[in-house]
XYZ file of C-alpha atoms in Angstrom:
354
model
C -185.865 59.483 -32.525
C -185.686 56.507 -30.756
C -188.415 55.301 -27.539
C -187.097 55.642 -24.283
C -186.207 52.942 -22.477
C -186.971 52.856 -18.504
C -186.874 50.170 -15.569
C -187.710 49.940 -12.866
C -186.024 53.184 -10.828
C -187.291 55.724 -12.992
C -191.442 55.161 -13.108
C -191.024 59.186 -13.016
C -189.145 59.899 -16.687
C -191.047 57.246 -17.443
C -194.545 58.155 -16.578
C -192.811 62.263 -18.203
C -192.582 60.430 -21.334
C -196.072 58.216 -21.670
C -198.156 60.669 -19.820
C -196.833 64.048 -21.370
C -195.434 67.108 -19.463
C -198.589 68.466 -17.793
C -199.618 65.609 -16.592
C -196.046 64.608 -15.205
C -195.975 67.789 -13.519
C -198.985 66.737 -10.878
C -197.475 62.927 -10.780
C -196.788 64.088 -6.481
C -200.549 64.718 -6.684
C -202.060 62.295 -8.516
C -203.950 59.835 -6.193
C -204.801 62.278 -3.824
C -206.679 64.410 -6.736
C -208.512 61.271 -8.067
C -209.630 60.332 -4.901
C -211.088 63.549 -4.322
C -212.530 64.721 -8.563
C -215.544 65.201 -9.300
C -217.600 63.445 -6.872
C -220.488 61.418 -8.737
C -224.038 60.192 -6.833
C -224.241 56.571 -7.436
C -227.179 55.879 -5.295
C -229.148 58.504 -7.625
C -231.734 56.683 -9.451
C -231.235 56.204 -13.493
C -233.703 58.209 -15.001
C -236.017 56.198 -17.003
C -236.920 58.051 -19.720
C -234.291 59.995 -22.812
C -235.635 63.519 -22.800
C -235.741 65.036 -26.543
C -232.404 66.260 -27.921
C -230.276 63.831 -26.091
C -227.126 63.570 -27.756
C -223.833 61.317 -27.493
C -220.608 61.193 -28.637
C -219.716 57.248 -28.898
C -216.084 56.161 -29.621
C -215.825 53.655 -32.574
C -212.217 52.498 -32.649
C -212.142 51.297 -36.430
C -215.475 52.104 -37.306
C -216.006 48.949 -35.673
C -218.964 49.672 -33.077
C -220.860 52.046 -35.341
C -220.501 48.937 -38.220
C -221.584 46.660 -36.514
C -225.211 48.412 -35.253
C -225.804 49.511 -38.837
C -225.496 45.445 -40.241
C -227.815 44.247 -37.061
C -229.959 47.372 -37.720
C -230.002 47.596 -34.131
C -229.108 51.670 -34.481
C -232.355 52.815 -35.112
C -233.423 51.906 -31.756
C -230.679 54.425 -30.447
C -233.400 57.032 -28.459
C -231.084 60.186 -29.173
C -228.757 61.852 -31.204
C -225.143 59.920 -31.921
C -223.241 63.130 -32.592
C -220.342 61.539 -33.356
C -218.381 58.852 -33.831
C -214.869 58.962 -33.256
C -212.351 57.325 -33.961
C -210.787 56.856 -30.889
C -209.513 52.890 -29.400
C -206.396 53.163 -27.066
C -206.630 53.574 -23.744
C -204.349 56.977 -23.904
C -206.666 58.495 -26.813
C -209.773 58.200 -24.694
C -208.711 59.966 -21.873
C -207.313 62.568 -23.743
C -210.888 62.790 -24.977
C -212.667 62.837 -22.721
C -210.654 65.563 -20.606
C -211.131 67.411 -23.620
C -215.033 66.799 -23.465
C -214.819 65.954 -27.682
C -216.561 61.857 -26.234
C -218.831 60.893 -23.538
C -219.071 56.938 -24.060
C -216.145 54.753 -24.719
C -215.348 50.805 -25.228
C -211.979 49.658 -23.442
C -210.508 47.333 -21.889
C -209.579 47.265 -17.904
C -206.309 49.498 -17.848
C -207.814 52.716 -19.231
C -210.278 53.469 -16.224
C -207.534 52.737 -12.869
C -205.211 55.233 -15.676
C -207.538 57.621 -15.260
C -207.962 57.016 -11.790
C -204.212 57.729 -11.556
C -204.079 60.935 -13.544
C -206.740 62.247 -10.935
C -209.475 61.950 -14.403
C -212.606 60.688 -12.219
C -215.042 57.545 -14.163
C -216.951 55.413 -13.985
C -217.518 51.810 -15.562
C -221.194 51.042 -16.840
C -221.461 48.125 -18.881
C -218.813 44.726 -18.644
C -218.409 41.649 -21.282
C -216.447 39.278 -19.783
C -213.441 37.862 -22.395
C -211.894 34.842 -21.380
C -209.758 33.512 -25.067
C -206.649 35.810 -25.131
C -206.897 38.615 -27.350
C -203.068 39.384 -27.107
C -200.179 37.584 -28.236
C -196.802 38.570 -28.826
C -194.847 39.416 -31.737
C -191.415 39.494 -32.863
C -189.455 41.918 -34.672
C -187.574 40.264 -37.913
C -184.805 37.867 -37.469
C -185.359 36.809 -33.721
C -185.300 34.252 -32.328
C -187.444 34.309 -29.284
C -189.076 31.653 -28.754
C -190.910 31.977 -25.160
C -191.530 34.954 -22.519
C -188.782 33.262 -20.309
C -186.563 34.752 -23.190
C -187.955 38.109 -22.431
C -185.330 38.480 -20.117
C -183.063 41.892 -21.002
C -185.058 42.319 -23.940
C -186.758 45.902 -25.468
C -190.789 45.204 -24.944
C -192.859 47.798 -26.534
C -195.047 49.069 -22.827
C -198.204 50.964 -22.921
C -198.730 51.393 -19.307
C -202.115 53.282 -19.684
C -203.669 50.297 -22.489
C -204.853 46.547 -22.227
C -201.313 45.234 -23.925
C -199.151 46.565 -20.956
C -200.700 44.247 -18.685
C -201.260 41.443 -20.028
C -197.623 42.364 -21.220
C -196.960 42.478 -16.925
C -198.599 39.443 -15.764
C -196.924 37.408 -18.857
C -194.351 38.137 -17.529
C -195.342 37.463 -13.593
C -196.283 33.789 -14.711
C -193.069 33.598 -16.600
C -191.231 33.941 -13.393
C -190.224 37.633 -14.298
C -189.842 41.204 -12.701
C -191.345 44.454 -15.073
C -187.356 45.128 -13.655
C -185.536 41.774 -15.451
C -186.571 43.090 -18.958
C -186.396 46.615 -21.074
C -189.989 48.388 -21.103
C -190.560 51.284 -24.130
C -192.837 53.566 -23.235
C -195.258 53.580 -26.343
C -199.268 53.324 -27.397
C -200.425 50.706 -29.225
C -200.649 52.160 -32.050
C -196.704 52.837 -32.640
C -196.544 49.308 -31.819
C -196.223 47.953 -35.003
C -193.165 50.696 -36.441
C -191.350 49.830 -33.400
C -191.375 46.805 -34.232
C -190.314 47.290 -38.091
C -187.740 49.217 -37.575
C -186.213 47.090 -34.478
C -186.742 49.611 -32.027
C -188.560 46.699 -29.668
C -187.296 43.323 -29.766
C -191.370 42.192 -28.718
C -194.677 44.218 -28.985
C -198.570 42.478 -28.349
C -200.807 42.398 -30.752
C -204.222 42.366 -31.086
C -204.914 39.049 -32.721
C -206.796 40.880 -35.212
C -203.921 42.333 -36.185
C -200.897 39.387 -36.392
C -201.441 38.312 -39.560
C -201.427 40.526 -41.846
C -197.564 41.324 -39.720
C -196.741 38.223 -40.688
C -197.820 38.135 -44.375
C -195.224 41.208 -43.851
C -192.313 39.788 -41.936
C -193.073 35.861 -41.522
C -190.423 35.672 -44.585
C -187.697 37.542 -42.872
C -187.715 35.399 -39.666
C -191.112 37.492 -37.536
C -193.203 35.679 -35.727
C -195.670 35.027 -32.804
C -195.190 33.490 -29.485
C -198.759 32.844 -28.155
C -199.681 33.322 -24.586
C -202.515 31.685 -21.958
C -203.338 35.329 -20.387
C -206.730 37.146 -20.655
C -207.600 40.573 -21.237
C -211.220 39.596 -18.928
C -212.456 42.954 -19.115
C -214.178 44.439 -21.944
C -216.163 47.278 -21.146
C -217.764 50.093 -21.156
C -217.016 53.830 -19.467
C -217.608 57.335 -19.454
C -216.920 60.279 -17.341
C -217.935 61.439 -14.100
C -219.284 64.313 -15.039
C -220.833 63.082 -18.354
C -222.905 60.201 -15.630
C -223.455 63.531 -13.581
C -225.778 64.931 -16.262
C -229.370 62.869 -16.041
C -229.955 63.559 -19.860
C -227.236 62.425 -20.638
C -226.770 59.171 -18.093
C -230.628 58.254 -19.569
C -229.080 57.518 -22.677
C -226.481 55.755 -21.761
C -228.143 53.306 -19.917
C -230.557 53.669 -23.004
C -227.751 52.511 -25.379
C -225.784 49.413 -22.486
C -228.995 46.721 -23.456
C -228.236 48.240 -27.540
C -224.652 47.705 -26.821
C -224.765 44.225 -25.310
C -226.949 43.044 -28.069
C -224.494 44.070 -31.070
C -222.057 41.746 -29.437
C -224.485 39.457 -29.527
C -225.362 39.584 -32.938
C -221.136 39.975 -34.302
C -220.431 36.467 -32.639
C -224.085 35.404 -34.597
C -223.341 37.079 -37.857
C -219.346 35.456 -37.989
C -219.506 35.274 -41.696
C -221.243 38.810 -41.834
C -218.571 40.583 -39.945
C -215.204 38.762 -41.932
C -216.776 40.223 -45.591
C -218.441 43.667 -43.727
C -215.432 44.456 -41.278
C -212.487 42.321 -41.633
C -212.710 42.065 -45.657
C -213.944 45.588 -46.958
C -212.644 48.035 -43.936
C -209.336 46.260 -42.354
C -207.996 45.203 -46.138
C -207.152 41.383 -45.235
C -207.922 39.034 -46.665
C -211.157 36.875 -45.883
C -208.867 33.494 -45.163
C -207.207 35.586 -42.646
C -211.056 36.970 -41.164
C -211.840 33.434 -40.693
C -208.764 33.043 -38.436
C -210.013 35.787 -36.341
C -212.866 35.249 -35.954
C -212.413 31.814 -34.926
C -210.492 33.228 -32.124
C -213.195 35.631 -30.694
C -214.907 35.265 -27.622
C -219.090 35.019 -26.975
C -220.000 37.377 -24.696
C -220.263 36.697 -21.563
C -222.462 40.149 -20.358
C -222.478 38.698 -16.033
C -225.453 40.293 -13.784
C -222.956 40.202 -11.239
C -219.536 42.514 -11.658
C -218.234 41.088 -8.445
C -215.616 39.023 -10.278
C -215.000 42.020 -12.054
C -214.313 43.911 -9.636
C -212.153 41.451 -7.583
C -210.091 41.152 -11.292
C -209.745 44.937 -11.878
C -208.111 44.642 -8.232
C -205.617 42.515 -9.482
C -204.856 45.156 -12.126
C -204.191 47.339 -9.810
C -202.332 45.549 -7.399
C -200.260 44.497 -10.299
C -199.651 47.832 -11.130
C -199.075 49.075 -7.702
C -196.408 46.754 -7.079
C -194.389 47.379 -9.779
C -194.689 50.946 -8.593
C -196.217 52.134 -11.507
C -199.553 53.511 -9.452
C -200.874 53.599 -6.114
C -203.254 51.123 -4.916
C -206.794 52.074 -4.696
C -210.406 50.373 -4.356
C -211.034 49.513 -7.304
C -214.688 49.185 -6.503
C -214.208 52.840 -6.929
C -214.167 52.571 -10.680
C -217.836 50.855 -11.220
C -221.198 52.810 -11.102
C -223.209 49.896 -9.746
C -226.290 51.806 -11.186
C -225.671 50.241 -14.626
C -224.699 46.793 -13.360
C -228.276 44.952 -14.557
C -228.649 46.076 -17.576
C -226.358 44.704 -20.697
C -227.529 40.981 -19.427
C -230.919 41.954 -19.142
C -230.465 42.563 -22.579
C -229.189 39.586 -23.954
C -230.912 35.675 -24.009
C -229.498 33.565 -21.050
C -226.690 31.879 -22.715
C -224.830 35.069 -22.996
C -225.300 35.625 -19.078
C -222.941 34.559 -16.280
C-alpha cells in the first residue's frame, strides 16, 4: 500500500494516518488536554538519595545507550536497577511506550516532546546535550537528478511530524524559500524511510548521517545520492512522563542517572576507535572505514548549565510547526523540568559545558 500524500489543507487526514485513529479522534481536544494533563510539581525539591528497590526502564535505541555504559564501565555506577533497556528510539514509538507505561526514560531530539504535548500526553525534558553539526542529510531515491533543496518543490518527501527528521526537513524548506504546501509530504516514521526510498515511493528522505554509507553502498551505482544540509537538530535530550517524575523514587533515580548519561556521551567522544569497532562495525554491520566517516562528523558533547537557549530553540520549532498547521502554539517552557537543569553540566569537565 503506498503512503498517503498530504498537502497543507489536509492536515486532519494526515494526522489521523500518522498518529492512528485513536489519537485522531481526540484531535479537537488535544491541545486543551495537553495543557491540563497530570500535574507535576516543578517546585518540589529533588530527592537526594535513591530508595532501595527502585528500578527504571531506559530506552536504548539500537542498544547504543546500554553499550556505551558497559564499555566505559559507567554502568557499574548506576545506583538502581535498570529492569530493561528497550530498543526504542523513534519518537512516535517512545510516546506509545510512555503511554503504555512500559518505559520510564528516553533519549530523543526536541520534536517528540512537542508531539507528545500536542497529543495530550504530559512529559518533561530532564537533560540536554546541544548539537552543533548537522546530524541528518537528504537521500534521494535511485535514478534521481535532484541536487538541491530548492529542487524539492513538487516532489514527494518522507516526513515524520513526530521526529527530528521532520523538523530538519521543514527548517531546510524554510531556508530554501519553500513552504510545506510547495511539496508533497508523505507521512511515514523514520524506520520506513529506507524502504520508501528503495521502492520509489518518495523522492527524498532525511537520513541520519550514520545511515547514509550503507544506503549509498547499495544504491549509489543506481543514481542514489545525498544532499547535504547545514540545518542542525539542536537538542539531544532525556525526557520522562510526568507521572514518572511525580514518583519521588523514580525522580531520584533519574537525577542519579543524568550525570552518568552525560559522562557516557563524553566517553564515546573521547574513545572513537573503540566505539567505531564495538558499535558501528560489530552491531551496525558497516565497515571500519564507514564507521570512521560517521565518527568524524560526530558532535562534541555540550551540556549547558543554562537551558535558556534550548527553550528558545524549542519555541522556534513549535512556532514553525504551528505555522504549517501541524500543532497549536504553546509555551516551550512547559516542556522542561528545570529542577534537573544543573545535573548534566556539573558532571563533566569544563570543556564540555557551554
